[in-house]
Amino acid sequence: MENPPYLNGLNPEQLKAVLQTEGPVMIIAGAGSGKTRVLTYRIAHLIRQEIPAFNILALTFTNKAAKEMQQRIYTICGAEAKNLWMGTFHAVFAKILRFEADRLNYPSAFTIYDTDDSKSLIKTIIKELNLDADKVYKPSVIYSRISNCKNNLINPAAYIASPELMDYDFKAGRGKFYQIYQAYVDRCFKAGAMDFDDLLLNTDKLFRLHPDVLLKYQHKFKYIMVDEYQDTNVCQYSIIKRLAAAHENICVVGDDAQSIYSFRGATIKNILSFQKDYYDAKVFKLEQNYRSTKNIVLAAGHIIANNKEQLEKTVWTDNDSGEKISVVRAVTDNEEGRIVAQSIFEQKMQNQMANSDFAILYRTNSQSRSFEEALRKLSVPYRIYGGTSFYQRKEIKDMIAYLRLIVNPNDEEALKRIINYPSRKIGASTIDRLILIANQTNQSIFDVVCTATRHSILGKTSATVYGFGLMIQSFRTMLESHNAHDLAYHVAKQVGLLTTLHTDKTVEGISRYENLIELLNGIKEFVEDDTSELDKDLPTFLQDIALLTDADKKTDEDKDKVSLMTIHASKGLEFPSVFVVGLEENLFPSQMSLGSRQDLEEERRLFYVAITRAEKKLSLSFATSRFRFGSLLSCEPSRFIEEIDKKYIEMATFKGISPLIGLKKELPTNTTAQLISSLKRNMGGKTLSPKLSSSFIPEDLQELAIGDKVEHNRFGYGEVILIEGEGGQKRASINFDDFGAKVLVLSFAKLRIIK
DNA sequence: ACCTCAAACATTTTT
DNA sequence: TGTTTGAGGT
């Protein structure tokens, strides 16, 4: 590896300092400044200095980032790169915890509960405590509250010791939160299970309570590197601090302007106070953007300047000015989809670009639908990242539940899932009884299952339950002798999963069967993969996939496809042409974030992340109305659009937006009224039936008079019986043929007058 | 105990 | 709009 004379705008001396091997370093890296490259270089540099790779720990946030970086280092340094400890916080800590599980009285093959498992357990606990799970104690709310506590190192004991926290929940009507939290922690422990947050929390606990273990890992990890440091939470911070305490050879990389995970407990404080934690820290700023055009970089800087809480830095670029940022208004979400798809089609033709050069970024997963439809119509291949992952499909979770139970019989959630699937006539009441006995006698549910015949309340089903226990135990005896794939295949056949799914000849049934086969093939691949030094046993496999997300799943032949993903998922990526869509108030910024300045600033950082993904061409779009909860909702353009200096943007003209109607000639102007009326004329009748077309014009409704016959997009036909109020507050009482009398605010109502 | 259907409900972002 | 939950039937 030759040192480049010039890297990321650093002069040779600075570069030498960045690559230095001793002492704490913080690198503040603006968007597109090539921070991954710097991090990669630093690690490669260490290895080249004969520092053994197993002494280096590199922590990232996503599997993708870890894999990518490992790959790059491999090409520079060769096989030694395999010995690096590089991975996500969760993956690396899970590995450590597996080694040291006995120190915390966990089985080394502990289960990792995913979010569904956690919520399901919380729900059972809430029911057991006779609390209202529908309104007051919603499992998802309780879950995020617990997660929040854990991320801030607050265990149940610390919780009950804090009057403020107790008071907060009491005022929110969750007086029994502590009981749920405590029960949840107990149940997880009893089940030999850790949730995502436990992987961090327990690592912290391990190092805190066992100095000898800490010493061992301090000694091992002489060099520590942390990517995306701005997204670390209190718990991660604590672990890193402890690990780095011996050598202080710690290098963190981050960008406070791209901190978008505070909902997960991330706190910018960590990056802001790095220099206080390590008084001799060297700090570097990478401010040159190599990715985007001037227009994009400047506009982004302009937007982020609206935030108060940030480190001072100025991102700049040497690149061309490039095209202006185009802003597009659509009437509905479906039309937004069509405009974007059409625009991709055109850009491809004009500039000979590949599908993979494009990305559509949105705030929420549910927005993907209209873009999928539109792309499909134009036969543009696409790939959605995120959404329901392969591992969340029912048939996959069922199969995995069997494997989990075999590896860890105490796994309560796995047992509940499959004790009666395929059907064994063990119903809900029997399961409730089993849990009751388990709780009373302080055994695991599986213990009760294995002694089922001794419990007379179970009646005749006790024999069936007992038989189920025997079966699982027989599988367990195969753990030692069989590899993961052989065992899984045996189980799938024995239990009847394969035949059950195979006999179902519906379309979904066939796909379920195929998915199961795919999972089995995946396990086979895992077993036969000899590029990795890891064990090939079932526990390792389960631990692996528990931390996998959809984005990490086999990059099959997704060669040339348009990428669709949430902005969160797009972090760290770049595309020549990017569409940021759904820029509407209450959607982006999200409704939930309007409460506080901090939350709004995070949304703005999210927007900053979104637009800095673009290299050459950036398009923003919004719809004036959108389907939500099945009905049409009117929307206002996002405040973020207004925050961009006008000199960087242009309102797009709708050249050929509507292939469905074959509109070829360019529309003359782009004033709002004309756009709307021309769009109206050219609307394809897909979203709204032709009868109920989008003839919503406010001016018309101001002239609405008593006695007029009107048509509403949901309520059908009716007659105006009363008009009251003025201007925006003007309301009409309308007697609908099928829905009776309704009072509608005219400035919002989707009405048209029938002449 | 299981199936079917209708009503209610829900949408932030992820390891 | 799409999914999940509850009631009621078999």
PDB file of N, CA and C (backbone and C1' of nucleotides) in Angstrom, chain B residues 5-9, chain C residues 2-7:
ATOM      1  P    DC B   5     -65.492 -16.217   4.420  1.00  0.00           P
ATOM      2  O5'  DC B   5     -66.040 -14.880   5.103  1.00  0.00           O
ATOM      3  C5'  DC B   5     -67.296 -14.899   5.811  1.00  0.00           C
ATOM      4  C4'  DC B   5     -67.289 -13.773   6.824  1.00  0.00           C
ATOM      5  C3'  DC B   5     -66.954 -12.414   6.204  1.00  0.00           C
ATOM      6  O3'  DC B   5     -68.033 -11.518   6.406  1.00  0.00           O
ATOM      7  C1'  DC B   5     -65.713 -12.803   8.200  1.00  0.00           C
ATOM      8  P    DA B   6     -68.066 -10.188   5.557  1.00  0.00           P
ATOM      9  O5'  DA B   6     -68.092  -9.099   6.717  1.00  0.00           O
ATOM     10  C5'  DA B   6     -68.956  -9.281   7.841  1.00  0.00           C
ATOM     11  C4'  DA B   6     -68.394  -8.495   9.003  1.00  0.00           C
ATOM     12  C3'  DA B   6     -68.091  -7.032   8.658  1.00  0.00           C
ATOM     13  O3'  DA B   6     -68.550  -6.204   9.706  1.00  0.00           O
ATOM     14  C1'  DA B   6     -66.164  -8.065   9.522  1.00  0.00           C
ATOM     15  P    DA B   7     -68.722  -4.643   9.501  1.00  0.00           P
ATOM     16  O5'  DA B   7     -68.015  -4.058  10.794  1.00  0.00           O
ATOM     17  C5'  DA B   7     -68.159  -4.736  12.043  1.00  0.00           C
ATOM     18  C4'  DA B   7     -66.928  -4.477  12.882  1.00  0.00           C
ATOM     19  C3'  DA B   7     -66.499  -3.009  12.887  1.00  0.00           C
ATOM     20  O3'  DA B   7     -66.274  -2.605  14.216  1.00  0.00           O
ATOM     21  C1'  DA B   7     -64.670  -4.388  12.294  1.00  0.00           C
ATOM     22  P    DA B   8     -66.141  -1.082  14.644  1.00  0.00           P
ATOM     23  O5'  DA B   8     -64.641  -1.028  15.165  1.00  0.00           O
ATOM     24  C5'  DA B   8     -64.155  -2.057  16.017  1.00  0.00           C
ATOM     25  C4'  DA B   8     -62.638  -2.065  15.951  1.00  0.00           C
ATOM     26  C3'  DA B   8     -62.013  -0.666  16.042  1.00  0.00           C
ATOM     27  O3'  DA B   8     -61.029  -0.685  17.049  1.00  0.00           O
ATOM     28  C1'  DA B   8     -61.135  -1.866  14.195  1.00  0.00           C
ATOM     29  P    DC B   9     -60.418   0.592  17.675  1.00  0.00           P
ATOM     30  O5'  DC B   9     -58.907   0.500  17.201  1.00  0.00           O
ATOM     31  C5'  DC B   9     -58.277  -0.777  17.060  1.00  0.00           C
ATOM     32  C4'  DC B   9     -57.179  -0.665  16.042  1.00  0.00           C
ATOM     33  C3'  DC B   9     -56.525   0.728  16.018  1.00  0.00           C
ATOM     34  O3'  DC B   9     -55.204   0.589  16.472  1.00  0.00           O
ATOM     35  C1'  DC B   9     -56.861  -0.155  13.831  1.00  0.00           C
TER      36       DC B   9
ATOM     37  P    DG C   2     -53.340  -2.319  -0.309  1.00  0.00           P
ATOM     38  O5'  DG C   2     -52.441  -2.209   1.007  1.00  0.00           O
ATOM     39  C5'  DG C   2     -51.576  -3.253   1.390  1.00  0.00           C
ATOM     40  C4'  DG C   2     -51.801  -3.570   2.844  1.00  0.00           C
ATOM     41  C3'  DG C   2     -52.145  -5.045   3.083  1.00  0.00           C
ATOM     42  O3'  DG C   2     -51.084  -5.598   3.830  1.00  0.00           O
ATOM     43  C1'  DG C   2     -53.506  -3.599   4.386  1.00  0.00           C
ATOM     44  P    DT C   3     -50.963  -7.120   4.150  1.00  0.00           P
ATOM     45  O5'  DT C   3     -50.890  -7.226   5.736  1.00  0.00           O
ATOM     46  C5'  DT C   3     -50.383  -6.132   6.478  1.00  0.00           C
ATOM     47  C4'  DT C   3     -51.060  -6.096   7.818  1.00  0.00           C
ATOM     48  C3'  DT C   3     -51.302  -7.480   8.445  1.00  0.00           C
ATOM     49  O3'  DT C   3     -50.712  -7.530   9.721  1.00  0.00           O
ATOM     50  C1'  DT C   3     -53.238  -6.134   8.569  1.00  0.00           C
ATOM     51  P    DT C   4     -50.470  -8.928  10.451  1.00  0.00           P
ATOM     52  O5'  DT C   4     -51.221  -8.760  11.857  1.00  0.00           O
ATOM     53  C5'  DT C   4     -51.182  -7.515  12.527  1.00  0.00           C
ATOM     54  C4'  DT C   4     -52.457  -7.316  13.306  1.00  0.00           C
ATOM     55  C3'  DT C   4     -52.857  -8.524  14.172  1.00  0.00           C
ATOM     56  O3'  DT C   4     -53.117  -8.081  15.490  1.00  0.00           O
ATOM     57  C1'  DT C   4     -54.700  -7.789  12.899  1.00  0.00           C
ATOM     58  P    DT C   5     -53.122  -9.126  16.697  1.00  0.00           P
ATOM     59  O5'  DT C   5     -54.627  -9.019  17.242  1.00  0.00           O
ATOM     60  C5'  DT C   5     -55.124  -7.759  17.657  1.00  0.00           C
ATOM     61  C4'  DT C   5     -56.642  -7.771  17.621  1.00  0.00           C
ATOM     62  C3'  DT C   5     -57.277  -8.878  18.473  1.00  0.00           C
ATOM     63  O3'  DT C   5     -58.164  -8.278  19.399  1.00  0.00           O
ATOM     64  C1'  DT C   5     -58.235  -8.836  16.303  1.00  0.00           C
ATOM     65  P    DG C   6     -58.618  -9.061  20.712  1.00  0.00           P
ATOM     66  O5'  DG C   6     -60.152  -9.383  20.395  1.00  0.00           O
ATOM     67  C5'  DG C   6     -61.089  -8.314  20.305  1.00  0.00           C
ATOM     68  C4'  DG C   6     -62.329  -8.815  19.600  1.00  0.00           C
ATOM     69  C3'  DG C   6     -63.002 -10.004  20.300  1.00  0.00           C
ATOM     70  O3'  DG C   6     -64.295  -9.604  20.730  1.00  0.00           O
ATOM     71  C1'  DG C   6     -62.761 -10.377  17.934  1.00  0.00           C
ATOM     72  P    DA C   7     -65.139 -10.581  21.625  1.00  0.00           P
ATOM     73  O5'  DA C   7     -66.313 -10.958  20.599  1.00  0.00           O
ATOM     74  C5'  DA C   7     -66.905  -9.942  19.791  1.00  0.00           C
ATOM     75  C4'  DA C   7     -67.742 -10.581  18.698  1.00  0.00           C
ATOM     76  C3'  DA C   7     -68.675 -11.694  19.177  1.00  0.00           C
ATOM     77  O3'  DA C   7     -69.945 -11.528  18.571  1.00  0.00           O
ATOM     78  C1'  DA C   7     -67.225 -12.517  17.474  1.00  0.00           C
TER      79       DA C   7
END
